[in-house]
Amino acid sequence: NNTLRKTITRMKQRFLSIIILLLPVLHSAAQNMKTFDIFSYTAPSGFVLKDSADKLFFQKTEGKHYCQLFLYPASAGQNDAEKDFTKNWDFFARNPDQKVNDPETKEADSLNGWQSIFGAAKGVFGRQAFAITVSTFTKNDITYCIAAVFTDKKFIPVAQEFIAAVVPDENKFVRTE
């Protein structure tokens, strides 16, 4: 599906730009921010919070299409963004039964000392095609993951905004030995 591949490529190209553009907006919207684990975040408009115990899981359904957004708690990483990404991809995305193996597209970046790796792939659940993205952020020994699953490209801006609206505070991270 070339349309989905082009859409995923555009999404990764816009990823960092949106983060940079949204930083001033996030500051002014701080009163609307919520907290989870070490993060401040803005809940995506129109989404239902399905889980907040061991992860944040938001979902929105429109007709036959859906978007799911996940934020996992920060954890002790491997001081290596690539290794952290591989662990997250294997945990969240890799599923041969849904035809998801390695990421079809992958891009690394960095901002404010955080290394990020974004990966995306297509999959199939039942007879419905979907796109899955995993964004891993690593700074020294801290890592976290944000994932999105969606069936329509109209959800890409919402996923990008959610990712950009998650602000970690590494000073809140509790290291366990």
Short mmCIF file of C-alpha atoms in Angstrom, two decimals:
data_model
loop_
_atom_site.label_atom_id
_atom_site.label_comp_id
_atom_site.label_asym_id
_atom_site.label_seq_id
_atom_site.Cartn_x
_atom_site.Cartn_y
_atom_site.Cartn_z
CA ASN A 1 0.00 0.00 0.00
CA ASN A 2 2.01 2.97 -1.33
CA THR A 3 -0.39 5.51 0.13
CA LEU A 4 0.23 4.22 3.65
CA ARG A 5 4.01 4.11 3.07
CA LYS A 6 3.99 7.73 1.81
CA THR A 7 1.87 8.74 4.78
CA ILE A 8 4.28 7.10 7.23
CA THR A 9 7.22 8.83 5.51
CA ARG A 10 5.50 12.22 5.80
CA MET A 11 4.71 11.49 9.46
CA LYS A 12 8.34 10.87 10.37
CA GLN A 13 9.46 13.97 8.44
CA ARG A 14 7.02 16.13 10.36
CA PHE A 15 7.69 14.52 13.73
CA LEU A 16 10.52 16.75 14.96
CA SER A 17 9.06 19.87 13.34
CA ILE A 18 5.82 19.44 15.24
CA ILE A 19 7.63 18.92 18.52
CA ILE A 20 9.59 22.15 18.03
CA LEU A 21 6.50 24.09 16.91
CA LEU A 22 4.37 22.87 19.79
CA LEU A 23 6.77 23.70 22.62
CA PRO A 24 5.45 27.30 23.01
CA VAL A 25 1.86 26.03 22.81
CA LEU A 26 2.59 23.46 25.50
CA HIS A 27 3.93 26.13 27.78
CA SER A 28 0.80 28.27 27.44
CA ALA A 29 -1.45 25.23 27.85
CA ALA A 30 0.30 24.06 31.00
CA GLN A 31 -2.87 24.47 33.07
CA ASN A 32 -4.52 21.77 30.89
CA MET A 33 -1.67 19.34 31.43
CA LYS A 34 -2.12 16.11 33.34
CA THR A 35 0.51 13.87 34.88
CA PHE A 36 1.44 10.20 34.60
CA ASP A 37 4.64 8.64 35.91
CA ILE A 38 7.40 11.23 35.23
CA PHE A 39 5.39 12.93 32.47
CA SER A 40 3.21 15.94 31.98
CA TYR A 41 0.92 15.50 28.98
CA THR A 42 -2.14 16.88 27.28
CA ALA A 43 -4.90 14.34 26.80
CA PRO A 44 -5.96 13.99 23.16
CA SER A 45 -9.31 15.65 22.51
CA GLY A 46 -12.22 13.29 21.91
CA PHE A 47 -10.32 10.19 23.05
CA VAL A 48 -11.48 7.85 25.83
CA LEU A 49 -8.95 6.95 28.53
CA LYS A 50 -9.08 3.12 28.60
CA ASP A 51 -6.21 2.44 31.05
CA SER A 52 -4.05 4.49 33.38
CA ALA A 53 -2.83 1.83 35.81
CA ASP A 54 0.32 0.45 34.18
CA LYS A 55 0.27 2.64 31.05
CA LEU A 56 -1.80 5.40 29.49
CA PHE A 57 -4.07 4.02 26.80
CA PHE A 58 -6.36 6.36 24.88
CA GLN A 59 -8.73 5.28 22.11
CA LYS A 60 -10.98 6.99 19.61
CA THR A 61 -13.32 5.17 17.23
CA GLU A 62 -15.01 6.80 14.25
CA GLY A 63 -17.12 4.38 12.23
CA LYS A 64 -14.88 1.51 11.14
CA HIS A 65 -11.68 3.44 11.91
CA TYR A 66 -9.83 3.80 15.17
CA CYS A 67 -6.75 5.29 16.76
CA GLN A 68 -5.06 4.00 19.90
CA LEU A 69 -2.36 5.95 21.73
CA PHE A 70 -0.12 4.43 24.42
CA LEU A 71 2.38 6.00 26.83
CA TYR A 72 4.45 3.58 28.89
CA PRO A 73 6.16 4.56 32.15
CA ALA A 74 9.80 5.54 32.09
CA SER A 75 12.15 2.70 32.91
CA ALA A 76 15.83 2.01 33.30
CA GLY A 77 17.22 1.91 29.81
CA GLN A 78 20.39 0.46 28.37
CA ASN A 79 22.12 3.82 27.76
CA ASP A 80 21.60 3.03 24.08
CA ALA A 81 18.58 4.37 22.17
CA GLU A 82 18.87 1.68 19.49
CA LYS A 83 18.76 -1.15 22.05
CA ASP A 84 15.89 0.54 23.88
CA PHE A 85 13.97 0.96 20.61
CA THR A 86 14.49 -2.69 19.65
CA LYS A 87 13.19 -3.82 23.05
CA ASN A 88 10.12 -1.56 22.71
CA TRP A 89 9.44 -2.61 19.11
CA ASP A 90 9.68 -6.28 20.03
CA PHE A 91 7.35 -5.76 23.00
CA PHE A 92 4.72 -3.55 21.39
CA ALA A 93 4.79 -3.92 17.61
CA ARG A 94 6.37 -7.17 16.47
CA ASN A 95 3.56 -9.63 15.79
CA PRO A 96 3.97 -12.06 12.88
CA ASP A 97 0.29 -13.06 13.18
CA GLN A 98 -0.59 -9.46 12.23
CA LYS A 99 2.18 -9.32 9.60
CA VAL A 100 4.29 -6.87 11.64
CA ASN A 101 7.97 -7.75 11.79
CA ASP A 102 10.76 -5.16 11.52
CA PRO A 103 9.87 -1.47 11.09
CA GLU A 104 9.34 -0.52 7.45
CA THR A 105 10.63 2.95 8.19
CA LYS A 106 12.90 4.08 11.01
CA GLU A 107 14.45 7.43 11.86
CA ALA A 108 16.67 8.66 14.69
CA ASP A 109 16.82 12.19 16.05
CA SER A 110 17.70 14.09 19.21
CA LEU A 111 16.38 17.06 21.14
CA ASN A 112 17.36 18.46 24.55
CA GLY A 113 19.64 15.52 25.31
CA TRP A 114 16.97 12.93 24.50
CA GLN A 115 17.78 10.52 21.70
CA SER A 116 14.67 9.40 19.84
CA ILE A 117 14.01 6.61 17.40
CA PHE A 118 10.74 6.46 15.50
CA GLY A 119 9.68 3.30 13.68
CA ALA A 120 6.57 2.46 11.71
CA ALA A 121 5.08 -0.50 9.90
CA LYS A 122 1.84 -1.74 8.40
CA GLY A 123 -0.11 -4.66 9.75
CA VAL A 124 -3.40 -6.46 9.38
CA PHE A 125 -5.82 -7.43 12.15
CA GLY A 126 -8.70 -9.52 10.91
CA ARG A 127 -9.20 -7.97 7.50
CA GLN A 128 -8.44 -4.41 8.56
CA ALA A 129 -5.12 -2.81 7.65
CA PHE A 130 -3.49 -0.57 10.24
CA ALA A 131 -0.31 1.39 10.79
CA ILE A 132 1.71 1.05 13.97
CA THR A 133 4.34 3.46 15.23
CA VAL A 134 6.74 3.19 18.13
CA SER A 135 8.68 6.21 19.37
CA THR A 136 11.42 5.48 21.89
CA PHE A 137 13.09 8.28 23.84
CA THR A 138 16.35 7.67 25.72
CA LYS A 139 18.43 10.00 27.86
CA ASN A 140 21.34 8.38 29.67
CA ASP A 141 19.82 5.49 31.65
CA ILE A 142 16.17 6.60 31.28
CA THR A 143 13.93 5.45 28.45
CA TYR A 144 10.24 5.57 27.59
CA CYS A 145 8.00 4.62 24.73
CA ILE A 146 4.95 6.12 23.03
CA ALA A 147 3.08 3.98 20.53
CA ALA A 148 0.19 4.58 18.16
CA VAL A 149 -2.02 2.23 16.18
CA PHE A 150 -4.42 3.68 13.62
CA THR A 151 -6.46 2.64 10.62
CA ASP A 152 -6.84 5.99 8.87
CA LYS A 153 -4.26 8.64 8.05
CA LYS A 154 -6.57 11.33 9.46
CA PHE A 155 -5.31 10.24 12.90
CA ILE A 156 -1.65 11.03 12.12
CA PRO A 157 -1.81 14.68 13.29
CA VAL A 158 -3.53 13.60 16.52
CA ALA A 159 -0.81 11.02 17.20
CA GLN A 160 1.90 13.57 16.43
CA GLU A 161 0.32 16.14 18.76
CA PHE A 162 0.05 13.59 21.56
CA ILE A 163 3.71 12.58 21.19
CA ALA A 164 4.75 16.23 21.19
CA ALA A 165 2.58 16.97 24.24
CA VAL A 166 4.37 14.42 26.45
CA VAL A 167 7.00 16.18 28.53
CA PRO A 168 9.30 14.04 30.69
CA ASP A 169 10.83 15.28 33.93
CA GLU A 170 13.87 13.07 34.43
CA ASN A 171 14.29 14.46 37.96
CA LYS A 172 11.16 12.47 38.92
CA PHE A 173 12.65 9.19 37.71
CA VAL A 174 13.28 6.80 40.61
CA ARG A 175 16.26 4.54 40.08
CA THR A 176 16.14 1.15 41.72
CA GLU A 177 19.32 -0.77 42.26
#
